[in-house]
Short mmCIF file of C-alpha atoms in Angstrom, two decimals:
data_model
loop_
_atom_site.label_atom_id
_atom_site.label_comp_id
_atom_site.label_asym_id
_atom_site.label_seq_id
_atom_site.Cartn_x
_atom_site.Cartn_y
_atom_site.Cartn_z
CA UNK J 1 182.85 115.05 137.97
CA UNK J 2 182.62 115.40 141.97
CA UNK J 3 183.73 117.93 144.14
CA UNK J 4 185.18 117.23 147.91
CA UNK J 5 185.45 119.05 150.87
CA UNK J 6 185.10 117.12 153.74
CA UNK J 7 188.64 116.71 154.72
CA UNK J 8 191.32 119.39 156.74
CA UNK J 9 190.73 122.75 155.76
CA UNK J 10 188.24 122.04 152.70
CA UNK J 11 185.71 124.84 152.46
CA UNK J 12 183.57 126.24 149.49
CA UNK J 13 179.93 125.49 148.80
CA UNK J 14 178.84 123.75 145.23
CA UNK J 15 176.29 125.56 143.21
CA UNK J 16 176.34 123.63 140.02
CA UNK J 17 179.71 121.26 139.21
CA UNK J 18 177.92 119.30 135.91
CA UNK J 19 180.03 120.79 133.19
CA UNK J 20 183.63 121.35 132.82
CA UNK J 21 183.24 124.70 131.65
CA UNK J 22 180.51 126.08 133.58
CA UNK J 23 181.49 124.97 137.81
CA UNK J 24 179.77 127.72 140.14
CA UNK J 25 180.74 127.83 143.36
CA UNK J 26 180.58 129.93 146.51
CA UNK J 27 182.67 130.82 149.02
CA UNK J 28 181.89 129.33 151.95
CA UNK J 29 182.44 131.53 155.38
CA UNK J 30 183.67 130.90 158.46
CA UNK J 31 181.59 129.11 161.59
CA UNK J 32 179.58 131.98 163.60
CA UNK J 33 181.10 134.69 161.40
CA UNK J 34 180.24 136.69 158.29
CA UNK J 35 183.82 136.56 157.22
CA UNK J 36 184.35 134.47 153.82
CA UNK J 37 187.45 134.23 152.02
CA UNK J 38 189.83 130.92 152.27
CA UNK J 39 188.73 128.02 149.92
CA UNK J 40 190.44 124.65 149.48
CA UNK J 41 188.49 121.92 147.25
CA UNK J 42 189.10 118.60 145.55
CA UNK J 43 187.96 118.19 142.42
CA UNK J 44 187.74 114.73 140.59
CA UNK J 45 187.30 115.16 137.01
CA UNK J 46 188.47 114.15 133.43
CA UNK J 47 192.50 114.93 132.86
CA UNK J 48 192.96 116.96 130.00
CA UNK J 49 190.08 119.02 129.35
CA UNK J 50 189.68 122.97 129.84
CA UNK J 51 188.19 123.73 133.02
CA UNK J 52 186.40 126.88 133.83
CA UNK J 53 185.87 127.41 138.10
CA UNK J 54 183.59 130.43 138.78
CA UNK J 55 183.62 132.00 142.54
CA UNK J 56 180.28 133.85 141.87
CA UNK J 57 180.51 135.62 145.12
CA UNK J 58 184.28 136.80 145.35
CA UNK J 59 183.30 140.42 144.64
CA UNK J 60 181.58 140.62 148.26
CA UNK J 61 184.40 138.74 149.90
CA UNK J 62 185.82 140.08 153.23
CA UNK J 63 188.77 141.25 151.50
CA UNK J 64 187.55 141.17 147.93
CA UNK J 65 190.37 143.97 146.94
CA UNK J 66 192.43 141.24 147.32
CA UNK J 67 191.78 139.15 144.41
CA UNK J 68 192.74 141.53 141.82
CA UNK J 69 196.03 140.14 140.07
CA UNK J 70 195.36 137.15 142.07
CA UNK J 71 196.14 133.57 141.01
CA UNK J 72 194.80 130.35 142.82
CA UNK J 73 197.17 127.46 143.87
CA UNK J 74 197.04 123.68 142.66
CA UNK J 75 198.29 120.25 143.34
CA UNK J 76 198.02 116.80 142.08
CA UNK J 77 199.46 115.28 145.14
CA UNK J 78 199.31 117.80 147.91
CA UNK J 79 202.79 118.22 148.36
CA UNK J 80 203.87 120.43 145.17
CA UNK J 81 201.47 123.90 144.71
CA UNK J 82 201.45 126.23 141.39
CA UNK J 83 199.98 128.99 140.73
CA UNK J 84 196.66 128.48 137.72
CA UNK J 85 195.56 131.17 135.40
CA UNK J 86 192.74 133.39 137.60
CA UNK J 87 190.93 136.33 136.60
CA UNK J 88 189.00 138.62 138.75
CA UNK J 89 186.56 141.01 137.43
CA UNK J 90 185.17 142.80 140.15
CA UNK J 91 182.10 140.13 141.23
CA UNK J 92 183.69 136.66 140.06
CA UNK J 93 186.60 134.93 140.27
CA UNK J 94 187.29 132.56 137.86
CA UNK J 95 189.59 130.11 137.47
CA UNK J 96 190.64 128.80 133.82
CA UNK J 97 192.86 125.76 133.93
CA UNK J 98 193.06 122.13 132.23
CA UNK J 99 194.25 119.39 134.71
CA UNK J 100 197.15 116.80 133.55
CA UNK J 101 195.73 114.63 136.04
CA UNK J 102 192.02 113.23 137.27
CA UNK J 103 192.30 114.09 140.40
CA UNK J 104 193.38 117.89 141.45
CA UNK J 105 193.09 120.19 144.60
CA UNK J 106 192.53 124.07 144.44
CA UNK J 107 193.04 126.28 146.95
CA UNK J 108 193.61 130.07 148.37
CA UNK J 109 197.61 129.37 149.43
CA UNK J 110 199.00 126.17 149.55
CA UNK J 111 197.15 124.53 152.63
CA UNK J 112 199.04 123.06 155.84
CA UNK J 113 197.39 120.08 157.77
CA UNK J 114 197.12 119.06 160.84
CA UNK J 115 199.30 115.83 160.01
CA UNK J 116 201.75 117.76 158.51
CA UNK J 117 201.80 119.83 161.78
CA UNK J 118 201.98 116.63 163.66
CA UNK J 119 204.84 115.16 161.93
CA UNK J 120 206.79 118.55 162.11
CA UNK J 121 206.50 118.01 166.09
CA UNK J 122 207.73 114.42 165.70
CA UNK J 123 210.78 115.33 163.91
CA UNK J 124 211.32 118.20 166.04
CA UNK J 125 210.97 116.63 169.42
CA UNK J 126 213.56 114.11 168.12
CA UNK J 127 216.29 116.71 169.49
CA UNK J 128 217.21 117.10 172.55
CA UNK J 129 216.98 121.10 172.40
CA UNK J 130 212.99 120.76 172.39
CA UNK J 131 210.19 120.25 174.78
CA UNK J 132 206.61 119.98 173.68
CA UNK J 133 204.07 121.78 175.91
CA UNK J 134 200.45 121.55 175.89
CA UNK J 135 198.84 125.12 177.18
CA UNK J 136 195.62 124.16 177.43
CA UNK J 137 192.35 123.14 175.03
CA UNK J 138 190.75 125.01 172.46
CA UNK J 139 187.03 125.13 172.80
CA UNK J 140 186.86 121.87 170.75
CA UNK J 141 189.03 120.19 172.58
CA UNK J 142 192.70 120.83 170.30
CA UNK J 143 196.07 120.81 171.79
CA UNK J 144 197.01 124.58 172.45
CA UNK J 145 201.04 123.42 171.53
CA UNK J 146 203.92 125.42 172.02
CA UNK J 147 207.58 124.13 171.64
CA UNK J 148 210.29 125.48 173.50
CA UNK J 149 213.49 125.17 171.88
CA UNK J 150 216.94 126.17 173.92
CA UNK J 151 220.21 124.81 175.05
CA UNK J 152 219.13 125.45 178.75
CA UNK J 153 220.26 128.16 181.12
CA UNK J 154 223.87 130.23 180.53
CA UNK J 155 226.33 130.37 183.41
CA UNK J 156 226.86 132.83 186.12
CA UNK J 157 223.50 133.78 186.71
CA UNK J 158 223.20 135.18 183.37
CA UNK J 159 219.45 134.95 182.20
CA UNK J 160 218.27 133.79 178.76
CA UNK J 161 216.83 136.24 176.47
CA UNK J 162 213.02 134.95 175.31
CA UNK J 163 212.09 134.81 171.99
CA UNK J 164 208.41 133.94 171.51
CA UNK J 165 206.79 133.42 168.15
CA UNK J 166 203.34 132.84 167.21
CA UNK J 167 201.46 131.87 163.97
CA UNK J 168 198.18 131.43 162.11
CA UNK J 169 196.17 133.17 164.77
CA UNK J 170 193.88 134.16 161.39
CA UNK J 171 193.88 130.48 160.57
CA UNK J 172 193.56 130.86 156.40
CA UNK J 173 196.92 132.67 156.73
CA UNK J 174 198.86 129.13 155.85
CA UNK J 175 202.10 130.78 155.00
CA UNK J 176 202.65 131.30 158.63
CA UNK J 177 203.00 127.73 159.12
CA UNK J 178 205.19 127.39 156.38
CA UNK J 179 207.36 130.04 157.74
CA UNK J 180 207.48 127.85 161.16
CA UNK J 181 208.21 125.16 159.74
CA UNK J 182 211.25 126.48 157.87
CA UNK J 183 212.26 128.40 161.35
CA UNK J 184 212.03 125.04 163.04
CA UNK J 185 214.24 123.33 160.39
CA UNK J 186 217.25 125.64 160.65
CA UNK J 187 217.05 126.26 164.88
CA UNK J 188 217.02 122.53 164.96
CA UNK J 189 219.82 122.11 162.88
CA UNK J 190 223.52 122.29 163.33
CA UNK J 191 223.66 125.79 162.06
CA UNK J 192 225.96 127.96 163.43
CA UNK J 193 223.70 130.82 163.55
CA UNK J 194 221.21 128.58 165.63
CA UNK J 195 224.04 127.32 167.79
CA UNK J 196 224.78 131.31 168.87
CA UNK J 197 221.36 131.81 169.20
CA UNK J 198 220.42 129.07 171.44
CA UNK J 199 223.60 129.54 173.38
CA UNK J 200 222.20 133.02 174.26
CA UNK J 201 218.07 132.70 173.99
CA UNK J 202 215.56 130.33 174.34
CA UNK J 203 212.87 130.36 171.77
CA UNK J 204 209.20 130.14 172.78
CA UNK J 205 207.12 128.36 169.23
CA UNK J 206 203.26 128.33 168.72
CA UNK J 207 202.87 127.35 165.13
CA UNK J 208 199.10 127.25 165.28
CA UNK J 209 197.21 129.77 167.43
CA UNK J 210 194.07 128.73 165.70
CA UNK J 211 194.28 124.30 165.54
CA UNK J 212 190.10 124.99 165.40
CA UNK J 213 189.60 127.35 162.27
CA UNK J 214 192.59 125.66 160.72
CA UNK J 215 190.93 122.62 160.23
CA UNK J 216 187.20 123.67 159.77
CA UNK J 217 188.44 125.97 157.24
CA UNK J 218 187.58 129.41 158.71
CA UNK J 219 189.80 131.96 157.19
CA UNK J 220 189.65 134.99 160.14
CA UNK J 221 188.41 133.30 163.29
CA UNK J 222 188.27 130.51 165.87
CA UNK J 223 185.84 127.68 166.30
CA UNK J 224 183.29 130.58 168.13
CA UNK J 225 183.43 133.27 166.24
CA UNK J 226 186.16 135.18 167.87
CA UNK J 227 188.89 137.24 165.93
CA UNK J 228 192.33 136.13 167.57
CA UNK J 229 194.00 139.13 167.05
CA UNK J 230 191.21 141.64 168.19
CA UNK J 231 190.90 140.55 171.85
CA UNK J 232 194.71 140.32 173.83
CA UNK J 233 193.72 143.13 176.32
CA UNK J 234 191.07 140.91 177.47
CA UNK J 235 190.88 137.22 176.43
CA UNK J 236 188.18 135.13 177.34
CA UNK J 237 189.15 131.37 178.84
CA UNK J 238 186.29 129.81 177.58
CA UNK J 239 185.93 131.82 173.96
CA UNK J 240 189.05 132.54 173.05
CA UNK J 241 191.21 130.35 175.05
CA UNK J 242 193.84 130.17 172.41
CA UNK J 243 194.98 133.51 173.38
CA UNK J 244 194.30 132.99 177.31
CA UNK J 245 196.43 130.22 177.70
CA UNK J 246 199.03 131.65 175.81
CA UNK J 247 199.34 135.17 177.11
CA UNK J 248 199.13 133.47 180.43
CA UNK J 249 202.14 131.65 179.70
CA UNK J 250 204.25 134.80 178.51
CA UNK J 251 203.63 136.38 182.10
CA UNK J 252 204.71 133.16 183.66
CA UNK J 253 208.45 132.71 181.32
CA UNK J 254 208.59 136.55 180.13
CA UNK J 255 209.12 138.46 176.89
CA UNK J 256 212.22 139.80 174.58
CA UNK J 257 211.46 139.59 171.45
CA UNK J 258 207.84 138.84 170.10
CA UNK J 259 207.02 137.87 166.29
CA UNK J 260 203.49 137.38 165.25
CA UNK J 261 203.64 135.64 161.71
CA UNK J 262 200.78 136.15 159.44
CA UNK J 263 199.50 136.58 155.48
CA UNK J 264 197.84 138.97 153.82
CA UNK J 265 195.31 139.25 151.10
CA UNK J 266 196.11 142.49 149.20
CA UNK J 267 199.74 143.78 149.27
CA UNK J 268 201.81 141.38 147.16
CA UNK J 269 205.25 141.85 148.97
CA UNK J 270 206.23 140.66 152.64
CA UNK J 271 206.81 143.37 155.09
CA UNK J 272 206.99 143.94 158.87
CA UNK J 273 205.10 146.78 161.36
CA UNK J 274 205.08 147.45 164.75
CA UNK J 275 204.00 149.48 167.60
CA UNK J 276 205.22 152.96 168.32
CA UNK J 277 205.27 153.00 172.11
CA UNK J 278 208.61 154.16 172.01
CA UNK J 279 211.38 155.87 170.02
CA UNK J 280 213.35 153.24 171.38
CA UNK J 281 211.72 150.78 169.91
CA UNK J 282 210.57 152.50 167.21
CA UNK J 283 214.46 152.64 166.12
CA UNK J 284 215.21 148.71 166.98
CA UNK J 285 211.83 147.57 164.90
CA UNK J 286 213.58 149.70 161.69
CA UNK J 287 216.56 148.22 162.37
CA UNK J 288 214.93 144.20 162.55
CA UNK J 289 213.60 145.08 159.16
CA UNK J 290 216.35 146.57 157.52
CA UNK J 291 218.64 143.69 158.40
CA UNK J 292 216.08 141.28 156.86
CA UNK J 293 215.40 142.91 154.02
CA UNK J 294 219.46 142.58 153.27
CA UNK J 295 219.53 138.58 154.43
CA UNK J 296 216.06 137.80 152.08
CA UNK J 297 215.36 139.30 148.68
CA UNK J 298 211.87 138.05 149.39
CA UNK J 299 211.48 140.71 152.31
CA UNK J 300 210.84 144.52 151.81
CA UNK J 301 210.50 147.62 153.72
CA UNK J 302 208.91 149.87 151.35
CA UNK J 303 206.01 148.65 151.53
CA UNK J 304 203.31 148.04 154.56
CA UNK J 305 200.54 149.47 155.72
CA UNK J 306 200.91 153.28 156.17
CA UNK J 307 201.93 153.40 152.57
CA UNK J 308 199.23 151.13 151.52
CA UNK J 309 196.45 152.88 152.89
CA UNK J 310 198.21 156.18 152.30
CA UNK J 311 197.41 155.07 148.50
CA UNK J 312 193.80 154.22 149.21
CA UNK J 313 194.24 150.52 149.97
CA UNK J 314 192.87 148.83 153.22
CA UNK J 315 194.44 147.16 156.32
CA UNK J 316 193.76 143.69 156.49
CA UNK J 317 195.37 142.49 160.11
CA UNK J 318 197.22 145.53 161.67
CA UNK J 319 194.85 148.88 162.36
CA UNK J 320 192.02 146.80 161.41
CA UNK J 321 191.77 144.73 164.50
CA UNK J 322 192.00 147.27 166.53
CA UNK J 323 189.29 149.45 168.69
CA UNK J 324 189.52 152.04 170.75
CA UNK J 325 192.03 149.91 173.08
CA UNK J 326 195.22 149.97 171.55
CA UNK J 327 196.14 146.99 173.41
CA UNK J 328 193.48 144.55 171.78
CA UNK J 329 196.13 143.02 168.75
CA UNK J 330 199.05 140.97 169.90
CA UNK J 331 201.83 142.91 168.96
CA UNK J 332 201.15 146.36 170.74
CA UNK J 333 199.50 144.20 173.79
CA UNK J 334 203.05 142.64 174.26
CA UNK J 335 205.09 145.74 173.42
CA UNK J 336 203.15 147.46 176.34
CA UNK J 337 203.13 144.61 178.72
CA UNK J 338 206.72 143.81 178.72
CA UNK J 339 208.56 146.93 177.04
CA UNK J 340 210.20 144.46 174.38
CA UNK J 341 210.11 144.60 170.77
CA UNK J 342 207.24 143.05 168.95
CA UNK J 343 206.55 143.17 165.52
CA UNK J 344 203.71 141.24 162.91
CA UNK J 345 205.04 139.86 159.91
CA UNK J 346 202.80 140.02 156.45
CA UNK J 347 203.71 137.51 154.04
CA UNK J 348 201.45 137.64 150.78
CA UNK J 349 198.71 135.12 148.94
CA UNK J 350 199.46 137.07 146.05
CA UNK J 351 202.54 136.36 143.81
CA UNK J 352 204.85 139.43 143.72
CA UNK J 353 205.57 139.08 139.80
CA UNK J 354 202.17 137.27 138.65
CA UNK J 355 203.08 136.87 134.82
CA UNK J 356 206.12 135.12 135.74
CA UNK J 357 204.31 131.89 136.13
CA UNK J 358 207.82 129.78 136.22
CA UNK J 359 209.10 131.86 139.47
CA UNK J 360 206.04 130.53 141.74
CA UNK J 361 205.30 126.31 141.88
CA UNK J 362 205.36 125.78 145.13
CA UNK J 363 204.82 129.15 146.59
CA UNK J 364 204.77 128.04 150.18
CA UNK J 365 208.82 127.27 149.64
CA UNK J 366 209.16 131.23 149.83
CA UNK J 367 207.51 131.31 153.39
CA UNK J 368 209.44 128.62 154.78
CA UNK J 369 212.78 130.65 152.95
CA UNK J 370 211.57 133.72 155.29
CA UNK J 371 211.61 131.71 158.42
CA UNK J 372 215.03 130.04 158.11
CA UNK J 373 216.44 133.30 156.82
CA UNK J 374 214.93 135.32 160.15
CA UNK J 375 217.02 133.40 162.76
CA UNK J 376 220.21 135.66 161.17
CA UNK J 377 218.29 139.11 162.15
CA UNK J 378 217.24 137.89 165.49
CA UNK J 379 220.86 137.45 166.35
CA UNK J 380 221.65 140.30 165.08
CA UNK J 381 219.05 142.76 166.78
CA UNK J 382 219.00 140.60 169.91
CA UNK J 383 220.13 142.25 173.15
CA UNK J 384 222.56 140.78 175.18
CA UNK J 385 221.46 138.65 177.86
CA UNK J 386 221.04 140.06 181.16
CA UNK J 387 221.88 139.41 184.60
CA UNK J 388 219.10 136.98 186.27
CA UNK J 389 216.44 139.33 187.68
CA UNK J 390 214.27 136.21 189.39
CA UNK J 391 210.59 135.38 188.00
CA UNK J 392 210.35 133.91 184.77
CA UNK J 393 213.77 132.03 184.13
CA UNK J 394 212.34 128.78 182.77
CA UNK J 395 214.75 125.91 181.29
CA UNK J 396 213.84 124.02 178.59
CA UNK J 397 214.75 120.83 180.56
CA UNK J 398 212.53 122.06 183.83
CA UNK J 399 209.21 120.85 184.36
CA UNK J 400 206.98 123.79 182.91
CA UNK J 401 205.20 126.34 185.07
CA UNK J 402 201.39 124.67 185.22
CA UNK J 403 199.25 127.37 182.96
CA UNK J 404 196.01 125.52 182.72
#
């Protein structure tokens, strides 16, 4: 019996892996932080025989409310995901399963790769309607990749509306990529929903803020130790150049519409929040969600946040970022910057229904669901494009404004 990590995104430490029923292990946390929560193993074994995992340390996790009525994720192949039978009681986690097959992987939400990321791109930049641009480097060196997707400038000296969405900055929140990837899917598509909205915006795509954490494994931060989503008043180039490079690049092509797409650990529905800056806006970002919540069952509005912590539950990526600067997390630092709408989406590691064990192999399908099924709100909450106003109209075709 052997267990692997040392491949994209593995992470948890071994404490004693001899016996079937009696594998201790540790979560393992992320590089120059205390935070400690994503894990994503191999484990090579004997098919057929009851297993018994044990997460000794879950209990002092960074979001350790989050396990309860939790249920890990597992593959033979890496492809299809279900949910195993996982128990929390307060310090452990434990998970109880028998594998059909010798070889199995567990992890926190179905993981996505960097070669899955790659050939995404490759199919993607096979139409004509997207670019590929790199931003800059991450401090190990990654691509910093967005891809701008758009039928080019309207007539008349109408001006394109700019829809710019980012994902994973948290980079153990995989479901955001899986939500990309099923956004990418239907814009690049012959859709007729795409074809309106490409006819009218063009769409502004990084499906990775964090390429570093993502493949070391880090659940919260970047390859130094910085929080993403805790420092857009005032990125640093050379710490946290994954936001740098991109906020630099919404000042250069402008802002409409702004969706940050993330997961979250405790609240086991999908929802959306926003700034408050304005009533104005206020009344658009209700508007956004209500439409969604009527074009995908999977999406709510009952639940977020407020009422979460209103019933004694914590914030895990919107109030709990911030500091005294209300500008710090992406969201209200682009609502204030460019007087658009911006809201963070929440998609959950939890299963909504957890006894319904049937309803959940391959979770990740639900994410991607959400992304294709967005596109339809966008058009319909999108303003009309405006008359050209100078800085900032950038073609798809056009050589990109230099941002590095």
């Amino acid at each position: 019996m052997m267990i692997t990590t040392n491949f994209d995104s593995g992470s948890i430490n071994i404490i004693n892996a001899v016996h079937p029923q009696n594998i201790n292990l540790r979560l393992r946390g992320d590089n120059q932080s205390c935070n400690a929560q994503w894990f994503h193993f191999r484990l090579d074994t004997t098919a057929g025989e009851p297993h018994k995992i044990t997460i000794v340390d879950a209990g002092s996790s960074t979001f350790a409310a989050g396990w309860s009525n939790y249920q890990a994720v597992a593959s033979y192949d890496g492809q299809a995901w279900f949910r195993v039978p996982t128990h929390y009681d307060g310090k452990d986690l434990v998970i109880d399963h028998t594998p059909e097959q010798a070889c199995v992987s567990y992890a926190y939400f179905p993981p996505y790769s960097q070669a899955r990321q790659q050939q995404v791109f490759t199919d993607a930049l096979t139409s004509k309607r997207c670019t590929h641009i790199s931003l800059g480097h991450t401090p190990e060196q990654r691509s910093i990749d967005l891809l701008v997707v758009g039928h080019g400038q309207l007539d008349e000296g109408a001006q394109k509306k700019k829809v710019w969405i980012i994902a994973r900055q948290h980079p153990g929140e995989t479901m955001a990529q899986w939500f990309i990837e099923g956004l990418l899917a239907r814009l690049l598509s012959n859709d007729e929903t795409a074809e309106k909205l490409l006819d009218e915006s063009t769409f502004y795509i990084v499906a990775n803020m964090n390429p570093d954490g993502s493949a070391k494994g880090n659940h919260r931060t970047n390859a130094t130790g910085v929080n993403l989503n805790s420092i857009w008043h005032e990125p640093s180039q050379f710490e946290a150049p994954e936001v740098y490079y991109v906020r630099k690049a919404m000042h250069a092509i402008g802002v409409d519409l702004f969706l940050d797409i993330h997961g979250d650990e405790e609240i086991p529905y999908s929802f959306m929040m926003g700034g408050k800056s304005s009533k104005q806006l206020t009344t658009r970002a209700l508007n956004f969600k209500r439409h969604y919540e009527q074009v995908n069952a999977d999406f709510q509005v009952a639940q977020d946040y407020d009422t979460h912590q209103a019933a004694g539950g914590q914030s895990c990526c919107g109030s709990s970022c911030s500091t005294n600067n209300a500008r710090t997390i992406a969201t209200d630092y682009v609502e204030s910057t460019f007087g658009c709408l911006a809201l963070f989406l929440e998609m959950p590691f939890k299963a909504s229904d957890p006894d319904n064990q049937a309803q959940h192999v391959n979770p990740q399908d639900i994410c991607k669901g959400l992304g294709a099924s967005v596109l339809d709100t966008i058009l319909h909450t999108l303003p009309a494009p405006r008359c050209a106003h100078g800085a900032g109209s950038v073609s798809n075709s056009a050589p990109f404004i230099h941002v590095d």
